[in-house]
Short mmCIF file of C-alpha atoms in Angstrom, two decimals:
data_model
loop_
_atom_site.label_atom_id
_atom_site.label_comp_id
_atom_site.label_asym_id
_atom_site.label_seq_id
_atom_site.Cartn_x
_atom_site.Cartn_y
_atom_site.Cartn_z
CA MET J 1 85.46 112.24 71.19
CA SER J 2 87.69 109.20 70.83
CA GLU J 3 90.67 108.83 73.17
CA LEU J 4 93.98 107.08 73.59
CA VAL J 5 94.01 105.90 77.21
CA PHE J 6 97.03 104.31 78.88
CA PHE J 7 96.28 102.12 81.90
CA SER J 8 99.53 101.59 83.77
CA GLY J 9 100.77 99.95 86.93
CA THR J 10 103.19 97.37 88.23
CA MET J 11 102.90 93.70 87.45
CA ASP J 12 100.19 91.86 89.35
CA CYS J 13 97.91 94.91 89.68
CA GLY J 14 95.14 93.68 87.38
CA LYS J 15 95.87 95.38 84.05
CA SER J 16 94.93 92.41 81.88
CA THR J 17 91.90 91.71 84.06
CA LEU J 18 90.69 95.25 83.45
CA ALA J 19 91.33 94.86 79.71
CA LEU J 20 89.16 91.74 79.70
CA GLN J 21 86.48 93.54 81.72
CA ILE J 22 86.40 96.42 79.24
CA GLU J 23 86.07 93.90 76.42
CA HIS J 24 83.24 92.10 78.24
CA ASN J 25 81.31 95.29 79.02
CA ARG J 26 81.48 96.59 75.48
CA SER J 27 80.77 93.30 73.74
CA ALA J 28 77.74 92.87 76.02
CA ARG J 29 76.42 96.12 74.50
CA GLY J 30 76.83 94.82 70.98
CA LEU J 31 80.16 96.50 70.26
CA LYS J 32 83.03 94.74 68.50
CA GLY J 33 86.61 95.26 69.59
CA MET J 34 89.96 94.67 67.97
CA ILE J 35 92.22 93.11 70.59
CA PHE J 36 95.99 93.24 70.24
CA SER J 37 98.52 91.63 72.55
CA ARG J 38 102.16 90.66 72.63
CA ASP J 39 104.12 88.07 74.56
CA ASP J 40 101.16 87.11 76.74
CA ARG J 41 101.77 84.48 79.43
CA ALA J 42 99.10 82.24 77.82
CA GLY J 43 100.92 82.16 74.48
CA ARG J 44 100.69 83.80 71.07
CA GLY J 45 97.42 85.36 70.07
CA LYS J 46 96.01 85.45 73.59
CA LEU J 47 95.02 88.02 76.19
CA SER J 48 94.91 86.47 79.64
CA SER J 49 94.79 87.43 83.28
CA ARG J 50 96.19 85.69 86.33
CA LEU J 51 92.61 85.03 87.42
CA GLY J 52 92.40 82.43 84.65
CA LEU J 53 90.39 84.49 82.14
CA VAL J 54 91.54 84.38 78.53
CA THR J 55 90.40 85.50 75.11
CA ASP J 56 91.79 85.47 71.58
CA ALA J 57 93.86 88.41 70.36
CA VAL J 58 95.95 89.50 67.41
CA GLU J 59 99.63 88.90 68.16
CA ILE J 60 101.62 92.05 67.42
CA GLU J 61 104.74 91.39 65.38
CA ASP J 62 107.97 93.37 65.13
CA GLY J 63 107.57 96.11 62.55
CA GLN J 64 103.83 95.55 62.12
CA ASP J 65 101.86 98.67 61.17
CA LEU J 66 98.86 98.63 63.49
CA TYR J 67 97.13 101.50 61.73
CA ALA J 68 97.45 99.77 58.36
CA TYR J 69 96.17 96.54 59.91
CA LEU J 70 93.02 98.31 61.14
CA VAL J 71 92.47 100.07 57.83
CA ASP J 72 92.80 96.78 55.94
CA HIS J 73 90.44 95.07 58.38
CA LEU J 74 87.80 97.76 57.97
CA SER J 75 88.27 98.00 54.21
CA HIS J 76 87.48 94.31 53.84
CA GLY J 77 84.20 94.59 55.70
CA GLY J 78 85.50 93.90 59.17
CA ARG J 79 84.21 95.75 62.18
CA ALA J 80 86.03 97.47 65.01
CA ASP J 81 84.33 99.86 67.41
CA TYR J 82 87.31 100.17 69.74
CA VAL J 83 90.83 98.81 70.18
CA ILE J 84 92.50 97.11 73.16
CA ALA J 85 96.29 96.77 73.22
CA ASP J 86 97.68 94.70 76.10
CA GLU J 87 101.36 94.42 77.05
CA ALA J 88 101.80 97.78 75.33
CA GLN J 89 105.18 98.31 76.97
CA PHE J 90 106.59 95.82 74.44
CA LEU J 91 105.50 97.89 71.43
CA ALA J 92 107.87 100.05 69.42
CA GLU J 93 107.51 103.82 69.61
CA GLU J 94 106.25 103.96 66.04
CA GLN J 95 103.54 101.43 66.88
CA ILE J 96 102.31 103.72 69.66
CA ASP J 97 102.24 106.53 67.09
CA GLN J 98 100.10 104.27 64.91
CA LEU J 99 97.65 103.68 67.76
CA ALA J 100 97.37 107.44 68.23
CA ARG J 101 96.61 107.74 64.51
CA VAL J 102 93.86 105.12 64.90
CA VAL J 103 92.24 107.46 67.43
CA ASP J 104 92.70 110.63 65.39
CA ASP J 105 92.02 109.38 61.85
CA LEU J 106 89.65 106.44 62.41
CA GLY J 107 87.80 107.84 65.41
CA LEU J 108 88.22 104.70 67.54
CA ASP J 109 88.91 104.60 71.26
CA VAL J 110 92.20 102.85 72.02
CA TYR J 111 92.79 101.34 75.46
CA ALA J 112 96.43 100.46 76.03
CA PHE J 113 97.60 98.47 79.05
CA GLY J 114 101.14 98.02 80.25
CA ILE J 115 103.78 98.44 82.91
CA THR J 116 105.75 101.66 82.83
CA THR J 117 109.25 100.62 83.85
CA ASP J 118 111.36 97.52 83.46
CA PHE J 119 113.26 95.50 86.09
CA ARG J 120 116.00 98.17 86.11
CA SER J 121 113.47 100.96 86.82
CA LYS J 122 113.99 102.28 83.29
CA LEU J 123 111.08 103.33 81.09
CA PHE J 124 110.03 100.94 78.35
CA PRO J 125 110.13 102.87 75.03
CA GLY J 126 106.50 101.94 74.31
CA SER J 127 105.34 103.12 77.73
CA GLN J 128 107.31 106.34 77.46
CA ARG J 129 105.69 107.11 74.11
CA LEU J 130 102.26 106.37 75.56
CA VAL J 131 102.86 108.82 78.41
CA GLU J 132 103.85 111.40 75.81
CA LEU J 133 100.86 110.86 73.52
CA ALA J 134 97.96 109.54 75.60
CA ASP J 135 94.90 111.66 76.17
CA ARG J 136 94.71 110.12 79.62
CA VAL J 137 97.07 108.06 81.77
CA GLU J 138 95.26 106.02 84.40
CA VAL J 139 97.26 104.45 87.23
CA LEU J 140 95.38 101.36 88.34
CA GLN J 141 94.02 101.55 91.86
CA VAL J 142 94.36 97.85 92.69
CA GLU J 143 97.63 98.00 94.59
CA ALA J 144 100.14 95.22 94.23
CA LEU J 145 102.03 94.63 97.46
CA CYS J 146 105.68 94.06 98.18
CA TRP J 147 106.53 91.07 100.38
CA CYS J 148 106.88 93.51 103.29
CA GLY J 149 103.27 94.66 102.90
CA ALA J 150 104.07 98.11 101.49
CA ARG J 151 102.70 99.28 98.16
CA ALA J 152 104.74 97.77 95.33
CA THR J 153 106.04 100.38 92.91
CA HIS J 154 108.85 98.54 91.12
CA ASN J 155 109.20 95.38 89.03
CA ALA J 156 112.11 93.06 89.80
CA ARG J 157 113.50 90.24 87.69
CA THR J 158 114.65 87.21 89.62
CA VAL J 159 116.71 84.15 88.81
CA GLY J 160 116.14 81.40 91.34
CA GLY J 161 114.63 83.98 93.68
CA VAL J 162 117.66 86.28 93.46
CA MET J 163 117.12 89.75 91.99
CA VAL J 164 119.17 90.62 88.90
CA VAL J 165 119.71 94.05 87.34
CA GLU J 166 121.39 93.11 84.07
CA GLY J 167 120.14 91.42 80.93
CA ALA J 168 117.81 92.00 78.01
CA GLN J 169 114.96 94.40 78.67
CA VAL J 170 112.31 91.91 77.53
CA VAL J 171 112.34 88.38 78.91
CA VAL J 172 108.90 86.83 79.30
CA GLY J 173 108.21 85.37 82.71
CA ASP J 174 105.65 85.54 85.48
CA VAL J 175 105.41 86.64 89.08
CA ASN J 176 106.21 84.15 91.82
CA GLN J 177 108.13 81.93 89.39
CA ALA J 178 111.29 81.50 91.41
CA ASP J 179 112.60 78.27 89.92
CA THR J 180 113.87 80.00 86.79
CA ILE J 181 113.53 83.52 85.37
CA GLY J 182 110.64 85.16 87.15
CA TYR J 183 109.39 88.52 88.32
CA GLU J 184 108.44 90.01 91.64
CA VAL J 185 106.91 93.35 92.60
CA LEU J 186 108.74 95.30 95.29
CA CYS J 187 108.53 98.62 97.07
CA ARG J 188 111.25 101.12 96.15
CA ARG J 189 113.19 100.46 99.35
CA HIS J 190 113.54 96.74 98.78
CA HIS J 191 114.12 97.18 95.04
CA ARG J 192 117.06 99.46 95.87
CA ARG J 193 118.35 96.89 98.35
CA ARG J 194 117.70 94.03 95.90
CA MET J 195 115.82 92.23 98.63
CA THR J 196 113.25 89.79 97.29
CA ALA J 197 110.88 87.66 99.35
CA ALA J 198 113.29 84.72 99.05
CA SER J 199 116.36 86.68 100.11
CA ALA J 200 114.45 88.32 102.97
CA LYS J 201 113.40 84.90 104.24
CA ALA J 202 116.97 83.65 103.98
CA ALA J 203 118.23 86.69 105.88
CA ALA J 204 115.60 86.23 108.60
CA LEU J 205 116.69 82.61 109.05
CA SER J 206 120.36 83.53 109.36
CA PRO J 207 121.69 83.51 112.94
CA ASP J 208 123.94 86.45 112.04
CA VAL J 209 121.23 88.95 111.14
CA LEU J 210 120.32 90.05 114.64
CA PRO J 211 123.08 88.94 117.00
CA VAL J 212 121.88 88.80 120.55
CA GLN J 213 124.30 88.70 123.46
CA ALA J 214 123.25 86.41 126.27
CA VAL J 215 122.91 88.03 129.66
#
């Protein structure tokens, strides 16, 4: 029975690496996948991981009907035994509905990968729809860590290392990119306190953080 599976987690927890591993395992068995991605760090039409692995993908456009794309591909003699959709949080709700239809009407497994919440701890519409429709939601077991060493559960957007909580929901960046717009994974405590690795270091270096009275 075909399934719609949503693999979720914070940034830097290996989602794209797992997507590439699934593609490798199935292609090694002679299967052919249709790979979709959007706003990948490696550029348009790519699926990449931070380990340096990369493969070609179909860039998802605004308003694109993914079900119709698959039907057209198959109708013209193309082959697709399964579907991978990376950065699925950036998809519109109707595009998630289309992926569910691919499973139900075309009988293909669909593996969707994405983060659940944005830098404000609000659900991405695409991720919310996946949680509502997926046959299975798998939280990745490779734990990303906050700078304090605790399990990272939240995604933070930074500008020059300083956490921000306002702005457009989608701004493409990368983790540990502090010179401009970047992202950092934090535990809930430090996300609430807006304390990034850079601000924590600055606070630790300040002589006013832990005043000690000479005796």
